[in-house]
CSV table of C-alpha atoms in Angstrom, one decimal:
chain,number,residue,atom,x,y,z
O,1,UNK,CA,-47.9,47.5,-17.2
O,2,UNK,CA,-47.0,49.9,-14.5
O,3,UNK,CA,-44.5,50.7,-13.1
O,4,UNK,CA,-44.9,49.3,-9.8
O,5,UNK,CA,-46.2,46.2,-10.9
O,6,UNK,CA,-43.3,46.2,-13.3
O,7,UNK,CA,-40.9,46.6,-10.4
O,8,UNK,CA,-42.2,44.2,-8.2
O,9,UNK,CA,-41.6,41.3,-11.7
O,10,UNK,CA,-38.1,42.7,-11.6
O,11,UNK,CA,-37.9,42.0,-7.9
O,12,UNK,CA,-39.3,38.2,-8.1
O,13,UNK,CA,-36.8,37.0,-10.5
O,14,UNK,CA,-34.1,38.4,-9.2
O,15,UNK,CA,-34.5,37.9,-5.5
O,16,UNK,CA,-33.0,34.0,-6.9
O,17,UNK,CA,-29.6,36.0,-7.2
O,18,UNK,CA,-29.3,35.7,-3.1
O,19,UNK,CA,-28.7,32.2,-3.6
O,20,UNK,CA,-25.7,32.4,-5.5
O,21,UNK,CA,-23.9,33.2,-2.5
O,22,UNK,CA,-25.3,30.8,-0.9
O,23,UNK,CA,-24.0,27.3,-3.9
O,24,UNK,CA,-20.7,28.4,-3.2
O,25,UNK,CA,-20.9,28.7,0.3
O,26,UNK,CA,-22.0,25.2,0.3
O,27,UNK,CA,-20.0,23.5,-3.2
O,28,UNK,CA,-16.5,25.2,-2.8
O,29,UNK,CA,-16.1,24.1,1.4
O,30,UNK,CA,-16.9,20.3,0.0
O,31,UNK,CA,-14.8,20.4,-2.8
O,32,UNK,CA,-11.9,21.3,-0.6
O,33,UNK,CA,-12.7,18.7,1.7
O,34,UNK,CA,-12.5,16.0,-1.4
O,35,UNK,CA,-9.7,17.5,-2.6
O,36,UNK,CA,-7.5,16.8,0.7
O,37,UNK,CA,-9.4,13.7,1.5
O,38,UNK,CA,-8.5,13.2,-1.9
O,39,UNK,CA,-4.4,14.0,-0.7
O,40,UNK,CA,-4.0,12.3,2.4
O,41,UNK,CA,-5.1,9.0,1.1
O,42,UNK,CA,-2.6,8.9,-1.3
O,43,UNK,CA,0.1,10.4,1.3
O,44,UNK,CA,-1.6,7.1,3.5
O,45,UNK,CA,-1.2,5.0,1.1
O,46,UNK,CA,2.7,6.3,0.0
O,47,UNK,CA,3.7,5.8,3.7
O,48,UNK,CA,2.2,2.6,3.8
O,49,UNK,CA,4.6,1.0,0.4
O,50,UNK,CA,7.4,3.4,2.5
O,51,UNK,CA,6.3,1.3,5.4
O,52,UNK,CA,6.2,-2.1,4.1
O,53,UNK,CA,9.9,-1.1,1.8
O,54,UNK,CA,11.7,-0.7,5.4
O,55,UNK,CA,10.0,-3.4,7.3
O,56,UNK,CA,12.0,-6.2,4.0
O,57,UNK,CA,15.2,-3.7,4.9
O,58,UNK,CA,14.8,-4.0,8.7
O,59,UNK,CA,14.5,-7.5,7.9
O,60,UNK,CA,17.6,-8.8,6.0
O,61,UNK,CA,19.4,-6.5,8.8
O,62,UNK,CA,17.7,-8.3,12.2
O,63,UNK,CA,18.4,-11.7,10.0
O,64,UNK,CA,21.7,-10.5,9.7
O,65,UNK,CA,22.9,-10.2,13.2
O,66,UNK,CA,21.0,-13.6,14.3
O,67,UNK,CA,22.8,-15.2,11.8
O,68,UNK,CA,26.1,-13.8,13.4
O,69,UNK,CA,24.8,-14.8,16.5
O,70,UNK,CA,23.0,-18.2,15.5
O,71,UNK,CA,26.5,-19.6,14.4
O,72,UNK,CA,28.5,-19.1,16.8
O,73,UNK,CA,25.6,-21.4,18.8
O,74,UNK,CA,27.3,-25.2,20.1
O,75,UNK,CA,24.4,-26.5,17.3
O,76,UNK,CA,26.2,-25.4,14.3
O,77,UNK,CA,29.7,-25.7,15.9
O,78,UNK,CA,29.3,-29.2,15.8
O,79,UNK,CA,26.8,-30.0,13.5
O,80,UNK,CA,24.6,-31.7,15.9
O,81,UNK,CA,21.2,-32.1,14.0
O,82,UNK,CA,19.2,-32.6,16.3
O,83,UNK,CA,20.4,-30.0,18.7
O,84,UNK,CA,20.2,-27.6,15.7
O,85,UNK,CA,16.6,-28.7,14.1
O,86,UNK,CA,14.9,-28.1,17.4
O,87,UNK,CA,16.8,-24.3,17.6
O,88,UNK,CA,15.6,-23.8,14.0
O,89,UNK,CA,12.1,-25.0,14.9
O,90,UNK,CA,11.9,-22.9,17.6
O,91,UNK,CA,13.3,-20.0,16.0
O,92,UNK,CA,9.9,-20.0,13.2
O,93,UNK,CA,7.4,-20.5,15.2
O,94,UNK,CA,8.5,-17.2,17.3
O,95,UNK,CA,8.9,-15.4,13.9
O,96,UNK,CA,6.1,-15.4,11.8
O,97,UNK,CA,8.2,-13.3,8.6
O,98,UNK,CA,10.3,-16.8,8.1
O,99,UNK,CA,8.5,-20.0,6.4
O,100,UNK,CA,12.8,-22.1,6.6
O,101,UNK,CA,16.1,-21.9,8.7
O,102,UNK,CA,18.8,-24.0,8.2
O,103,UNK,CA,22.4,-24.7,8.3
O,104,UNK,CA,24.6,-26.6,5.9
O,105,UNK,CA,28.8,-27.1,4.8
O,106,UNK,CA,30.9,-25.3,2.7
O,107,UNK,CA,30.1,-27.8,-0.3
O,108,UNK,CA,26.2,-27.2,0.1
O,109,UNK,CA,25.2,-30.0,2.1
O,110,UNK,CA,21.8,-29.0,5.0
O,111,UNK,CA,22.4,-31.1,8.3
O,112,UNK,CA,19.7,-29.6,9.4
O,113,UNK,CA,16.4,-27.1,8.8
O,114,UNK,CA,13.1,-26.3,10.7
O,115,UNK,CA,11.2,-28.0,8.1
O,116,UNK,CA,12.5,-31.5,8.4
O,117,UNK,CA,14.6,-31.7,4.9
O,118,UNK,CA,18.3,-32.2,6.1
O,119,UNK,CA,20.1,-34.1,3.3
O,120,UNK,CA,19.0,-32.0,0.6
O,121,UNK,CA,21.9,-29.7,-1.4
O,122,UNK,CA,22.0,-25.9,-2.1
O,123,UNK,CA,25.0,-25.8,-3.8
O,124,UNK,CA,23.4,-24.7,-7.1
O,125,UNK,CA,21.6,-21.7,-5.4
O,126,UNK,CA,22.9,-18.5,-6.4
O,127,UNK,CA,22.3,-17.1,-3.5
O,128,UNK,CA,24.6,-19.8,-2.1
O,129,UNK,CA,27.1,-19.3,-4.8
O,130,UNK,CA,27.6,-15.7,-4.2
O,131,UNK,CA,28.1,-15.9,-0.4
O,132,UNK,CA,30.4,-18.6,-0.4
O,133,UNK,CA,31.7,-17.1,-2.8
O,134,UNK,CA,32.4,-12.9,-1.4
O,135,UNK,CA,32.0,-14.6,2.4
O,136,UNK,CA,29.2,-11.9,2.6
O,137,UNK,CA,25.4,-11.7,4.3
O,138,UNK,CA,23.6,-11.8,0.8
O,139,UNK,CA,19.7,-11.5,1.0
O,140,UNK,CA,17.3,-10.3,-1.8
O,141,UNK,CA,17.1,-13.3,-4.1
O,142,UNK,CA,13.3,-14.6,-4.5
O,143,UNK,CA,13.1,-18.3,-5.1
O,144,UNK,CA,10.3,-21.1,-4.5
O,145,UNK,CA,10.8,-22.3,-1.5
O,146,UNK,CA,10.7,-26.5,-2.0
O,147,UNK,CA,9.1,-27.1,1.9
O,148,UNK,CA,6.3,-24.3,1.1
O,149,UNK,CA,5.5,-24.0,-2.3
O,150,UNK,CA,5.4,-20.2,-1.8
O,151,UNK,CA,7.8,-17.4,-2.4
O,152,UNK,CA,10.2,-16.0,-0.7
O,153,UNK,CA,13.4,-14.0,-0.5
O,154,UNK,CA,16.1,-15.9,0.3
O,155,UNK,CA,18.8,-14.5,3.2
O,156,UNK,CA,22.5,-16.6,3.7
O,157,UNK,CA,25.3,-15.6,6.1
O,158,UNK,CA,28.1,-18.0,5.4
O,159,UNK,CA,30.0,-18.2,8.3
O,160,UNK,CA,34.2,-19.2,9.3
O,161,UNK,CA,35.9,-21.2,9.7
O,162,UNK,CA,39.5,-21.3,11.9
O,163,UNK,CA,41.0,-19.8,8.8
O,164,UNK,CA,38.8,-17.4,8.6
O,165,UNK,CA,37.2,-18.9,4.6
O,166,UNK,CA,33.9,-19.4,4.9
O,167,UNK,CA,32.9,-22.7,6.9
O,168,UNK,CA,29.5,-23.4,6.3
O,169,UNK,CA,26.0,-20.8,5.7
O,170,UNK,CA,23.2,-20.8,7.6
O,171,UNK,CA,20.4,-20.1,5.4
O,172,UNK,CA,16.6,-18.5,6.4
O,173,UNK,CA,13.6,-17.8,3.0
O,174,UNK,CA,10.9,-14.9,4.1
O,175,UNK,CA,7.8,-15.5,3.7
O,176,UNK,CA,6.4,-12.7,1.6
O,177,UNK,CA,2.9,-12.6,2.0
O,178,UNK,CA,3.9,-12.1,5.9
O,179,UNK,CA,5.4,-8.8,4.5
O,180,UNK,CA,2.5,-8.0,2.6
O,181,UNK,CA,-0.1,-9.2,5.0
O,182,UNK,CA,1.4,-6.1,7.7
O,183,UNK,CA,-0.7,-3.9,5.2
O,184,UNK,CA,-3.5,-5.8,7.4
O,185,UNK,CA,-4.9,-3.1,9.9
O,186,UNK,CA,-2.9,-0.1,7.5
O,187,UNK,CA,-5.7,-0.6,4.2
O,188,UNK,CA,-8.6,1.3,3.2
O,189,UNK,CA,-11.8,-0.9,1.9
O,190,UNK,CA,-11.2,-2.8,-1.3
O,191,UNK,CA,-8.1,-1.5,-1.1
O,192,UNK,CA,-4.1,-4.3,-1.7
O,193,UNK,CA,-1.1,-4.3,-1.4
O,194,UNK,CA,1.2,-5.7,-4.1
O,195,UNK,CA,5.3,-7.4,-4.2
O,196,UNK,CA,6.2,-8.5,-7.7
O,197,UNK,CA,10.0,-8.9,-8.5
O,198,UNK,CA,11.9,-7.2,-11.8
O,199,UNK,CA,10.0,-8.9,-14.1
O,200,UNK,CA,6.3,-9.1,-13.1
O,201,UNK,CA,6.2,-12.3,-11.7
O,202,UNK,CA,3.3,-11.8,-8.2
O,203,UNK,CA,5.0,-12.7,-5.2
O,204,UNK,CA,2.8,-11.3,-2.8
O,205,UNK,CA,-0.3,-9.7,-2.7
O,206,UNK,CA,-2.8,-8.9,0.1
O,207,UNK,CA,-5.8,-9.8,0.1
O,208,UNK,CA,-6.7,-12.7,-2.4
O,209,UNK,CA,-2.9,-14.3,-1.5
O,210,UNK,CA,-3.8,-17.1,-3.8
O,211,UNK,CA,-5.1,-15.9,-6.2
O,212,UNK,CA,-2.9,-14.4,-8.3
O,213,UNK,CA,0.3,-15.6,-6.4
O,214,UNK,CA,3.2,-17.1,-8.8
O,215,UNK,CA,1.2,-15.7,-12.2
O,216,UNK,CA,3.7,-13.8,-14.2
O,217,UNK,CA,1.8,-10.5,-15.5
O,218,UNK,CA,4.3,-7.8,-16.9
O,219,UNK,CA,1.9,-6.4,-19.6
O,220,UNK,CA,-1.3,-6.1,-16.5
O,221,UNK,CA,-1.7,-1.6,-16.2
O,222,UNK,CA,-0.6,-2.0,-13.1
O,223,UNK,CA,2.4,-3.8,-13.0
O,224,UNK,CA,3.6,-2.2,-15.8
O,225,UNK,CA,2.2,0.8,-13.8
O,226,UNK,CA,4.9,-0.1,-10.5
O,227,UNK,CA,7.7,-2.0,-13.3
O,228,UNK,CA,7.9,1.7,-15.6
O,229,UNK,CA,7.6,4.1,-12.5
O,230,UNK,CA,10.1,3.1,-9.2
O,231,UNK,CA,8.5,6.0,-7.2
O,232,UNK,CA,5.3,7.3,-7.6
O,233,UNK,CA,1.5,7.7,-8.0
O,234,UNK,CA,-0.8,6.2,-10.4
O,235,UNK,CA,-5.0,5.7,-11.4
O,236,UNK,CA,-4.7,2.7,-12.9
O,237,UNK,CA,-6.4,-1.0,-13.2
O,238,UNK,CA,-5.9,-3.4,-10.4
O,239,UNK,CA,-6.2,-7.6,-11.4
O,240,UNK,CA,-9.3,-7.8,-11.4
O,241,UNK,CA,-10.4,-4.5,-13.7
O,242,UNK,CA,-11.8,-2.5,-10.9
O,243,UNK,CA,-9.5,1.1,-11.0
O,244,UNK,CA,-7.6,2.2,-8.0
O,245,UNK,CA,-5.4,4.8,-6.9
O,246,UNK,CA,-1.7,3.0,-6.7
O,247,UNK,CA,1.0,4.8,-4.7
O,248,UNK,CA,4.5,2.8,-5.3
O,249,UNK,CA,7.8,1.7,-4.0
O,250,UNK,CA,10.9,-0.4,-5.0
O,251,UNK,CA,13.5,-2.0,-2.7
O,252,UNK,CA,17.1,-2.4,-4.4
O,253,UNK,CA,16.5,-1.1,-7.2
O,254,UNK,CA,19.2,-2.6,-9.6
O,255,UNK,CA,19.6,-5.3,-8.6
O,256,UNK,CA,18.8,-9.0,-9.1
O,257,UNK,CA,16.6,-8.8,-6.0
O,258,UNK,CA,15.0,-5.7,-6.5
O,259,UNK,CA,10.9,-5.8,-5.4
O,260,UNK,CA,7.9,-3.2,-6.6
O,261,UNK,CA,5.7,-2.8,-3.7
O,262,UNK,CA,2.4,-1.3,-4.9
O,263,UNK,CA,-0.5,-0.3,-2.1
O,264,UNK,CA,-3.7,0.5,-4.4
O,265,UNK,CA,-7.1,2.4,-2.6
O,266,UNK,CA,-10.6,3.2,-4.9
O,267,UNK,CA,-10.8,6.5,-5.3
O,268,UNK,CA,-13.7,8.4,-3.7
O,269,UNK,CA,-15.4,10.1,-6.6
O,270,UNK,CA,-16.8,14.0,-5.4
O,271,UNK,CA,-20.7,13.3,-3.6
O,272,UNK,CA,-22.8,16.4,-4.7
O,273,UNK,CA,-25.4,14.7,-2.1
O,274,UNK,CA,-23.4,13.5,0.5
O,275,UNK,CA,-24.4,14.0,4.2
O,276,UNK,CA,-22.8,17.3,4.9
O,277,UNK,CA,-23.4,18.9,1.6
O,278,UNK,CA,-26.6,18.0,2.2
O,279,UNK,CA,-27.1,19.1,5.5
O,280,UNK,CA,-25.1,22.0,4.6
O,281,UNK,CA,-27.5,23.0,2.0
O,282,UNK,CA,-30.8,22.9,4.0
O,283,UNK,CA,-29.0,25.1,6.6
O,284,UNK,CA,-27.9,28.1,4.2
O,285,UNK,CA,-30.4,27.6,1.3
O,286,UNK,CA,-32.9,28.2,4.7
O,287,UNK,CA,-31.5,31.6,5.6
O,288,UNK,CA,-31.5,32.9,1.9
O,289,UNK,CA,-34.7,31.9,1.2
O,290,UNK,CA,-35.8,33.8,4.4
O,291,UNK,CA,-34.1,36.5,3.7
O,292,UNK,CA,-35.1,37.4,0.0
O,293,UNK,CA,-38.8,36.8,1.0
O,294,UNK,CA,-38.4,39.5,3.8
O,295,UNK,CA,-36.7,41.5,0.9
O,296,UNK,CA,-39.3,41.1,-2.0
O,297,UNK,CA,-42.0,41.3,1.3
O,298,UNK,CA,-41.1,44.1,2.4
O,299,UNK,CA,-40.4,45.9,-1.2
O,300,UNK,CA,-44.2,44.8,-1.8
O,301,UNK,CA,-45.2,46.4,0.8
O,302,UNK,CA,-43.5,50.1,0.6
O,303,UNK,CA,-43.5,50.0,-3.3
O,304,UNK,CA,-47.0,52.0,-3.4
O,305,UNK,CA,-49.9,51.1,-6.4
O,306,UNK,CA,-49.8,53.9,-9.8
O,307,UNK,CA,-52.9,55.0,-10.3
O,308,UNK,CA,-54.7,54.3,-13.3
């Protein structure tokens, strides 16, 4: 083989090396973008669970202030069942988080509530006993609502009489599903938000609320991670078996009213055939192909043939 043919053959095989910089220019930015999108998804999930947790704390604070004002109202002071029920019903209608609001005397006898179940007694509930014993607002205990059959957070405010001792209580049941529902517009497609108690019982979930509500599943991978990892991130299987990236947080950790909140979304895989990568590949490879062919054409033009 002549020297010129050997040189042309070398140019032919070395020309593809021009494409290596193009390959790196395509893959590296796409990979960095994918990593940034993963980080953004984790941060969004973390902000969401923190927002739900903050909403739960804010709801308790606002309820305490509301009950303080209500305890001084005429229907409560006079223990007027009709006026009291009408007042509570209007509050429940306006506030989506409340399932029920009621008032009871110091013996636990309910003299009015928004659900119309006056005449029941709540003296055996832990939150009532604690509120009367301490004279302080109690919030966070989970219970199964007698009126709706749904899991809720119990809030109890003891109002004082003339002696300064508790004369009765105002109580409310907060709908945990409504609390989880505030994530509706923030969850990504196929994302979930879940609230469980310290025993792994599902108190609220969005979406697919009724399918899992009230079930105790402490051994489910995602719930086990929620209970063990008070705050952070984990890639775990959801209740339906799909793998999601979850962000966790807890509210009132270590207390009887401890709640664990998780938001999860599907992890986006690195897509070698994404639209952006294909466009970049077509553009850059086209430019480098032209450059390579131009170099080969010039080399072939100026390398003289050897005479035999």
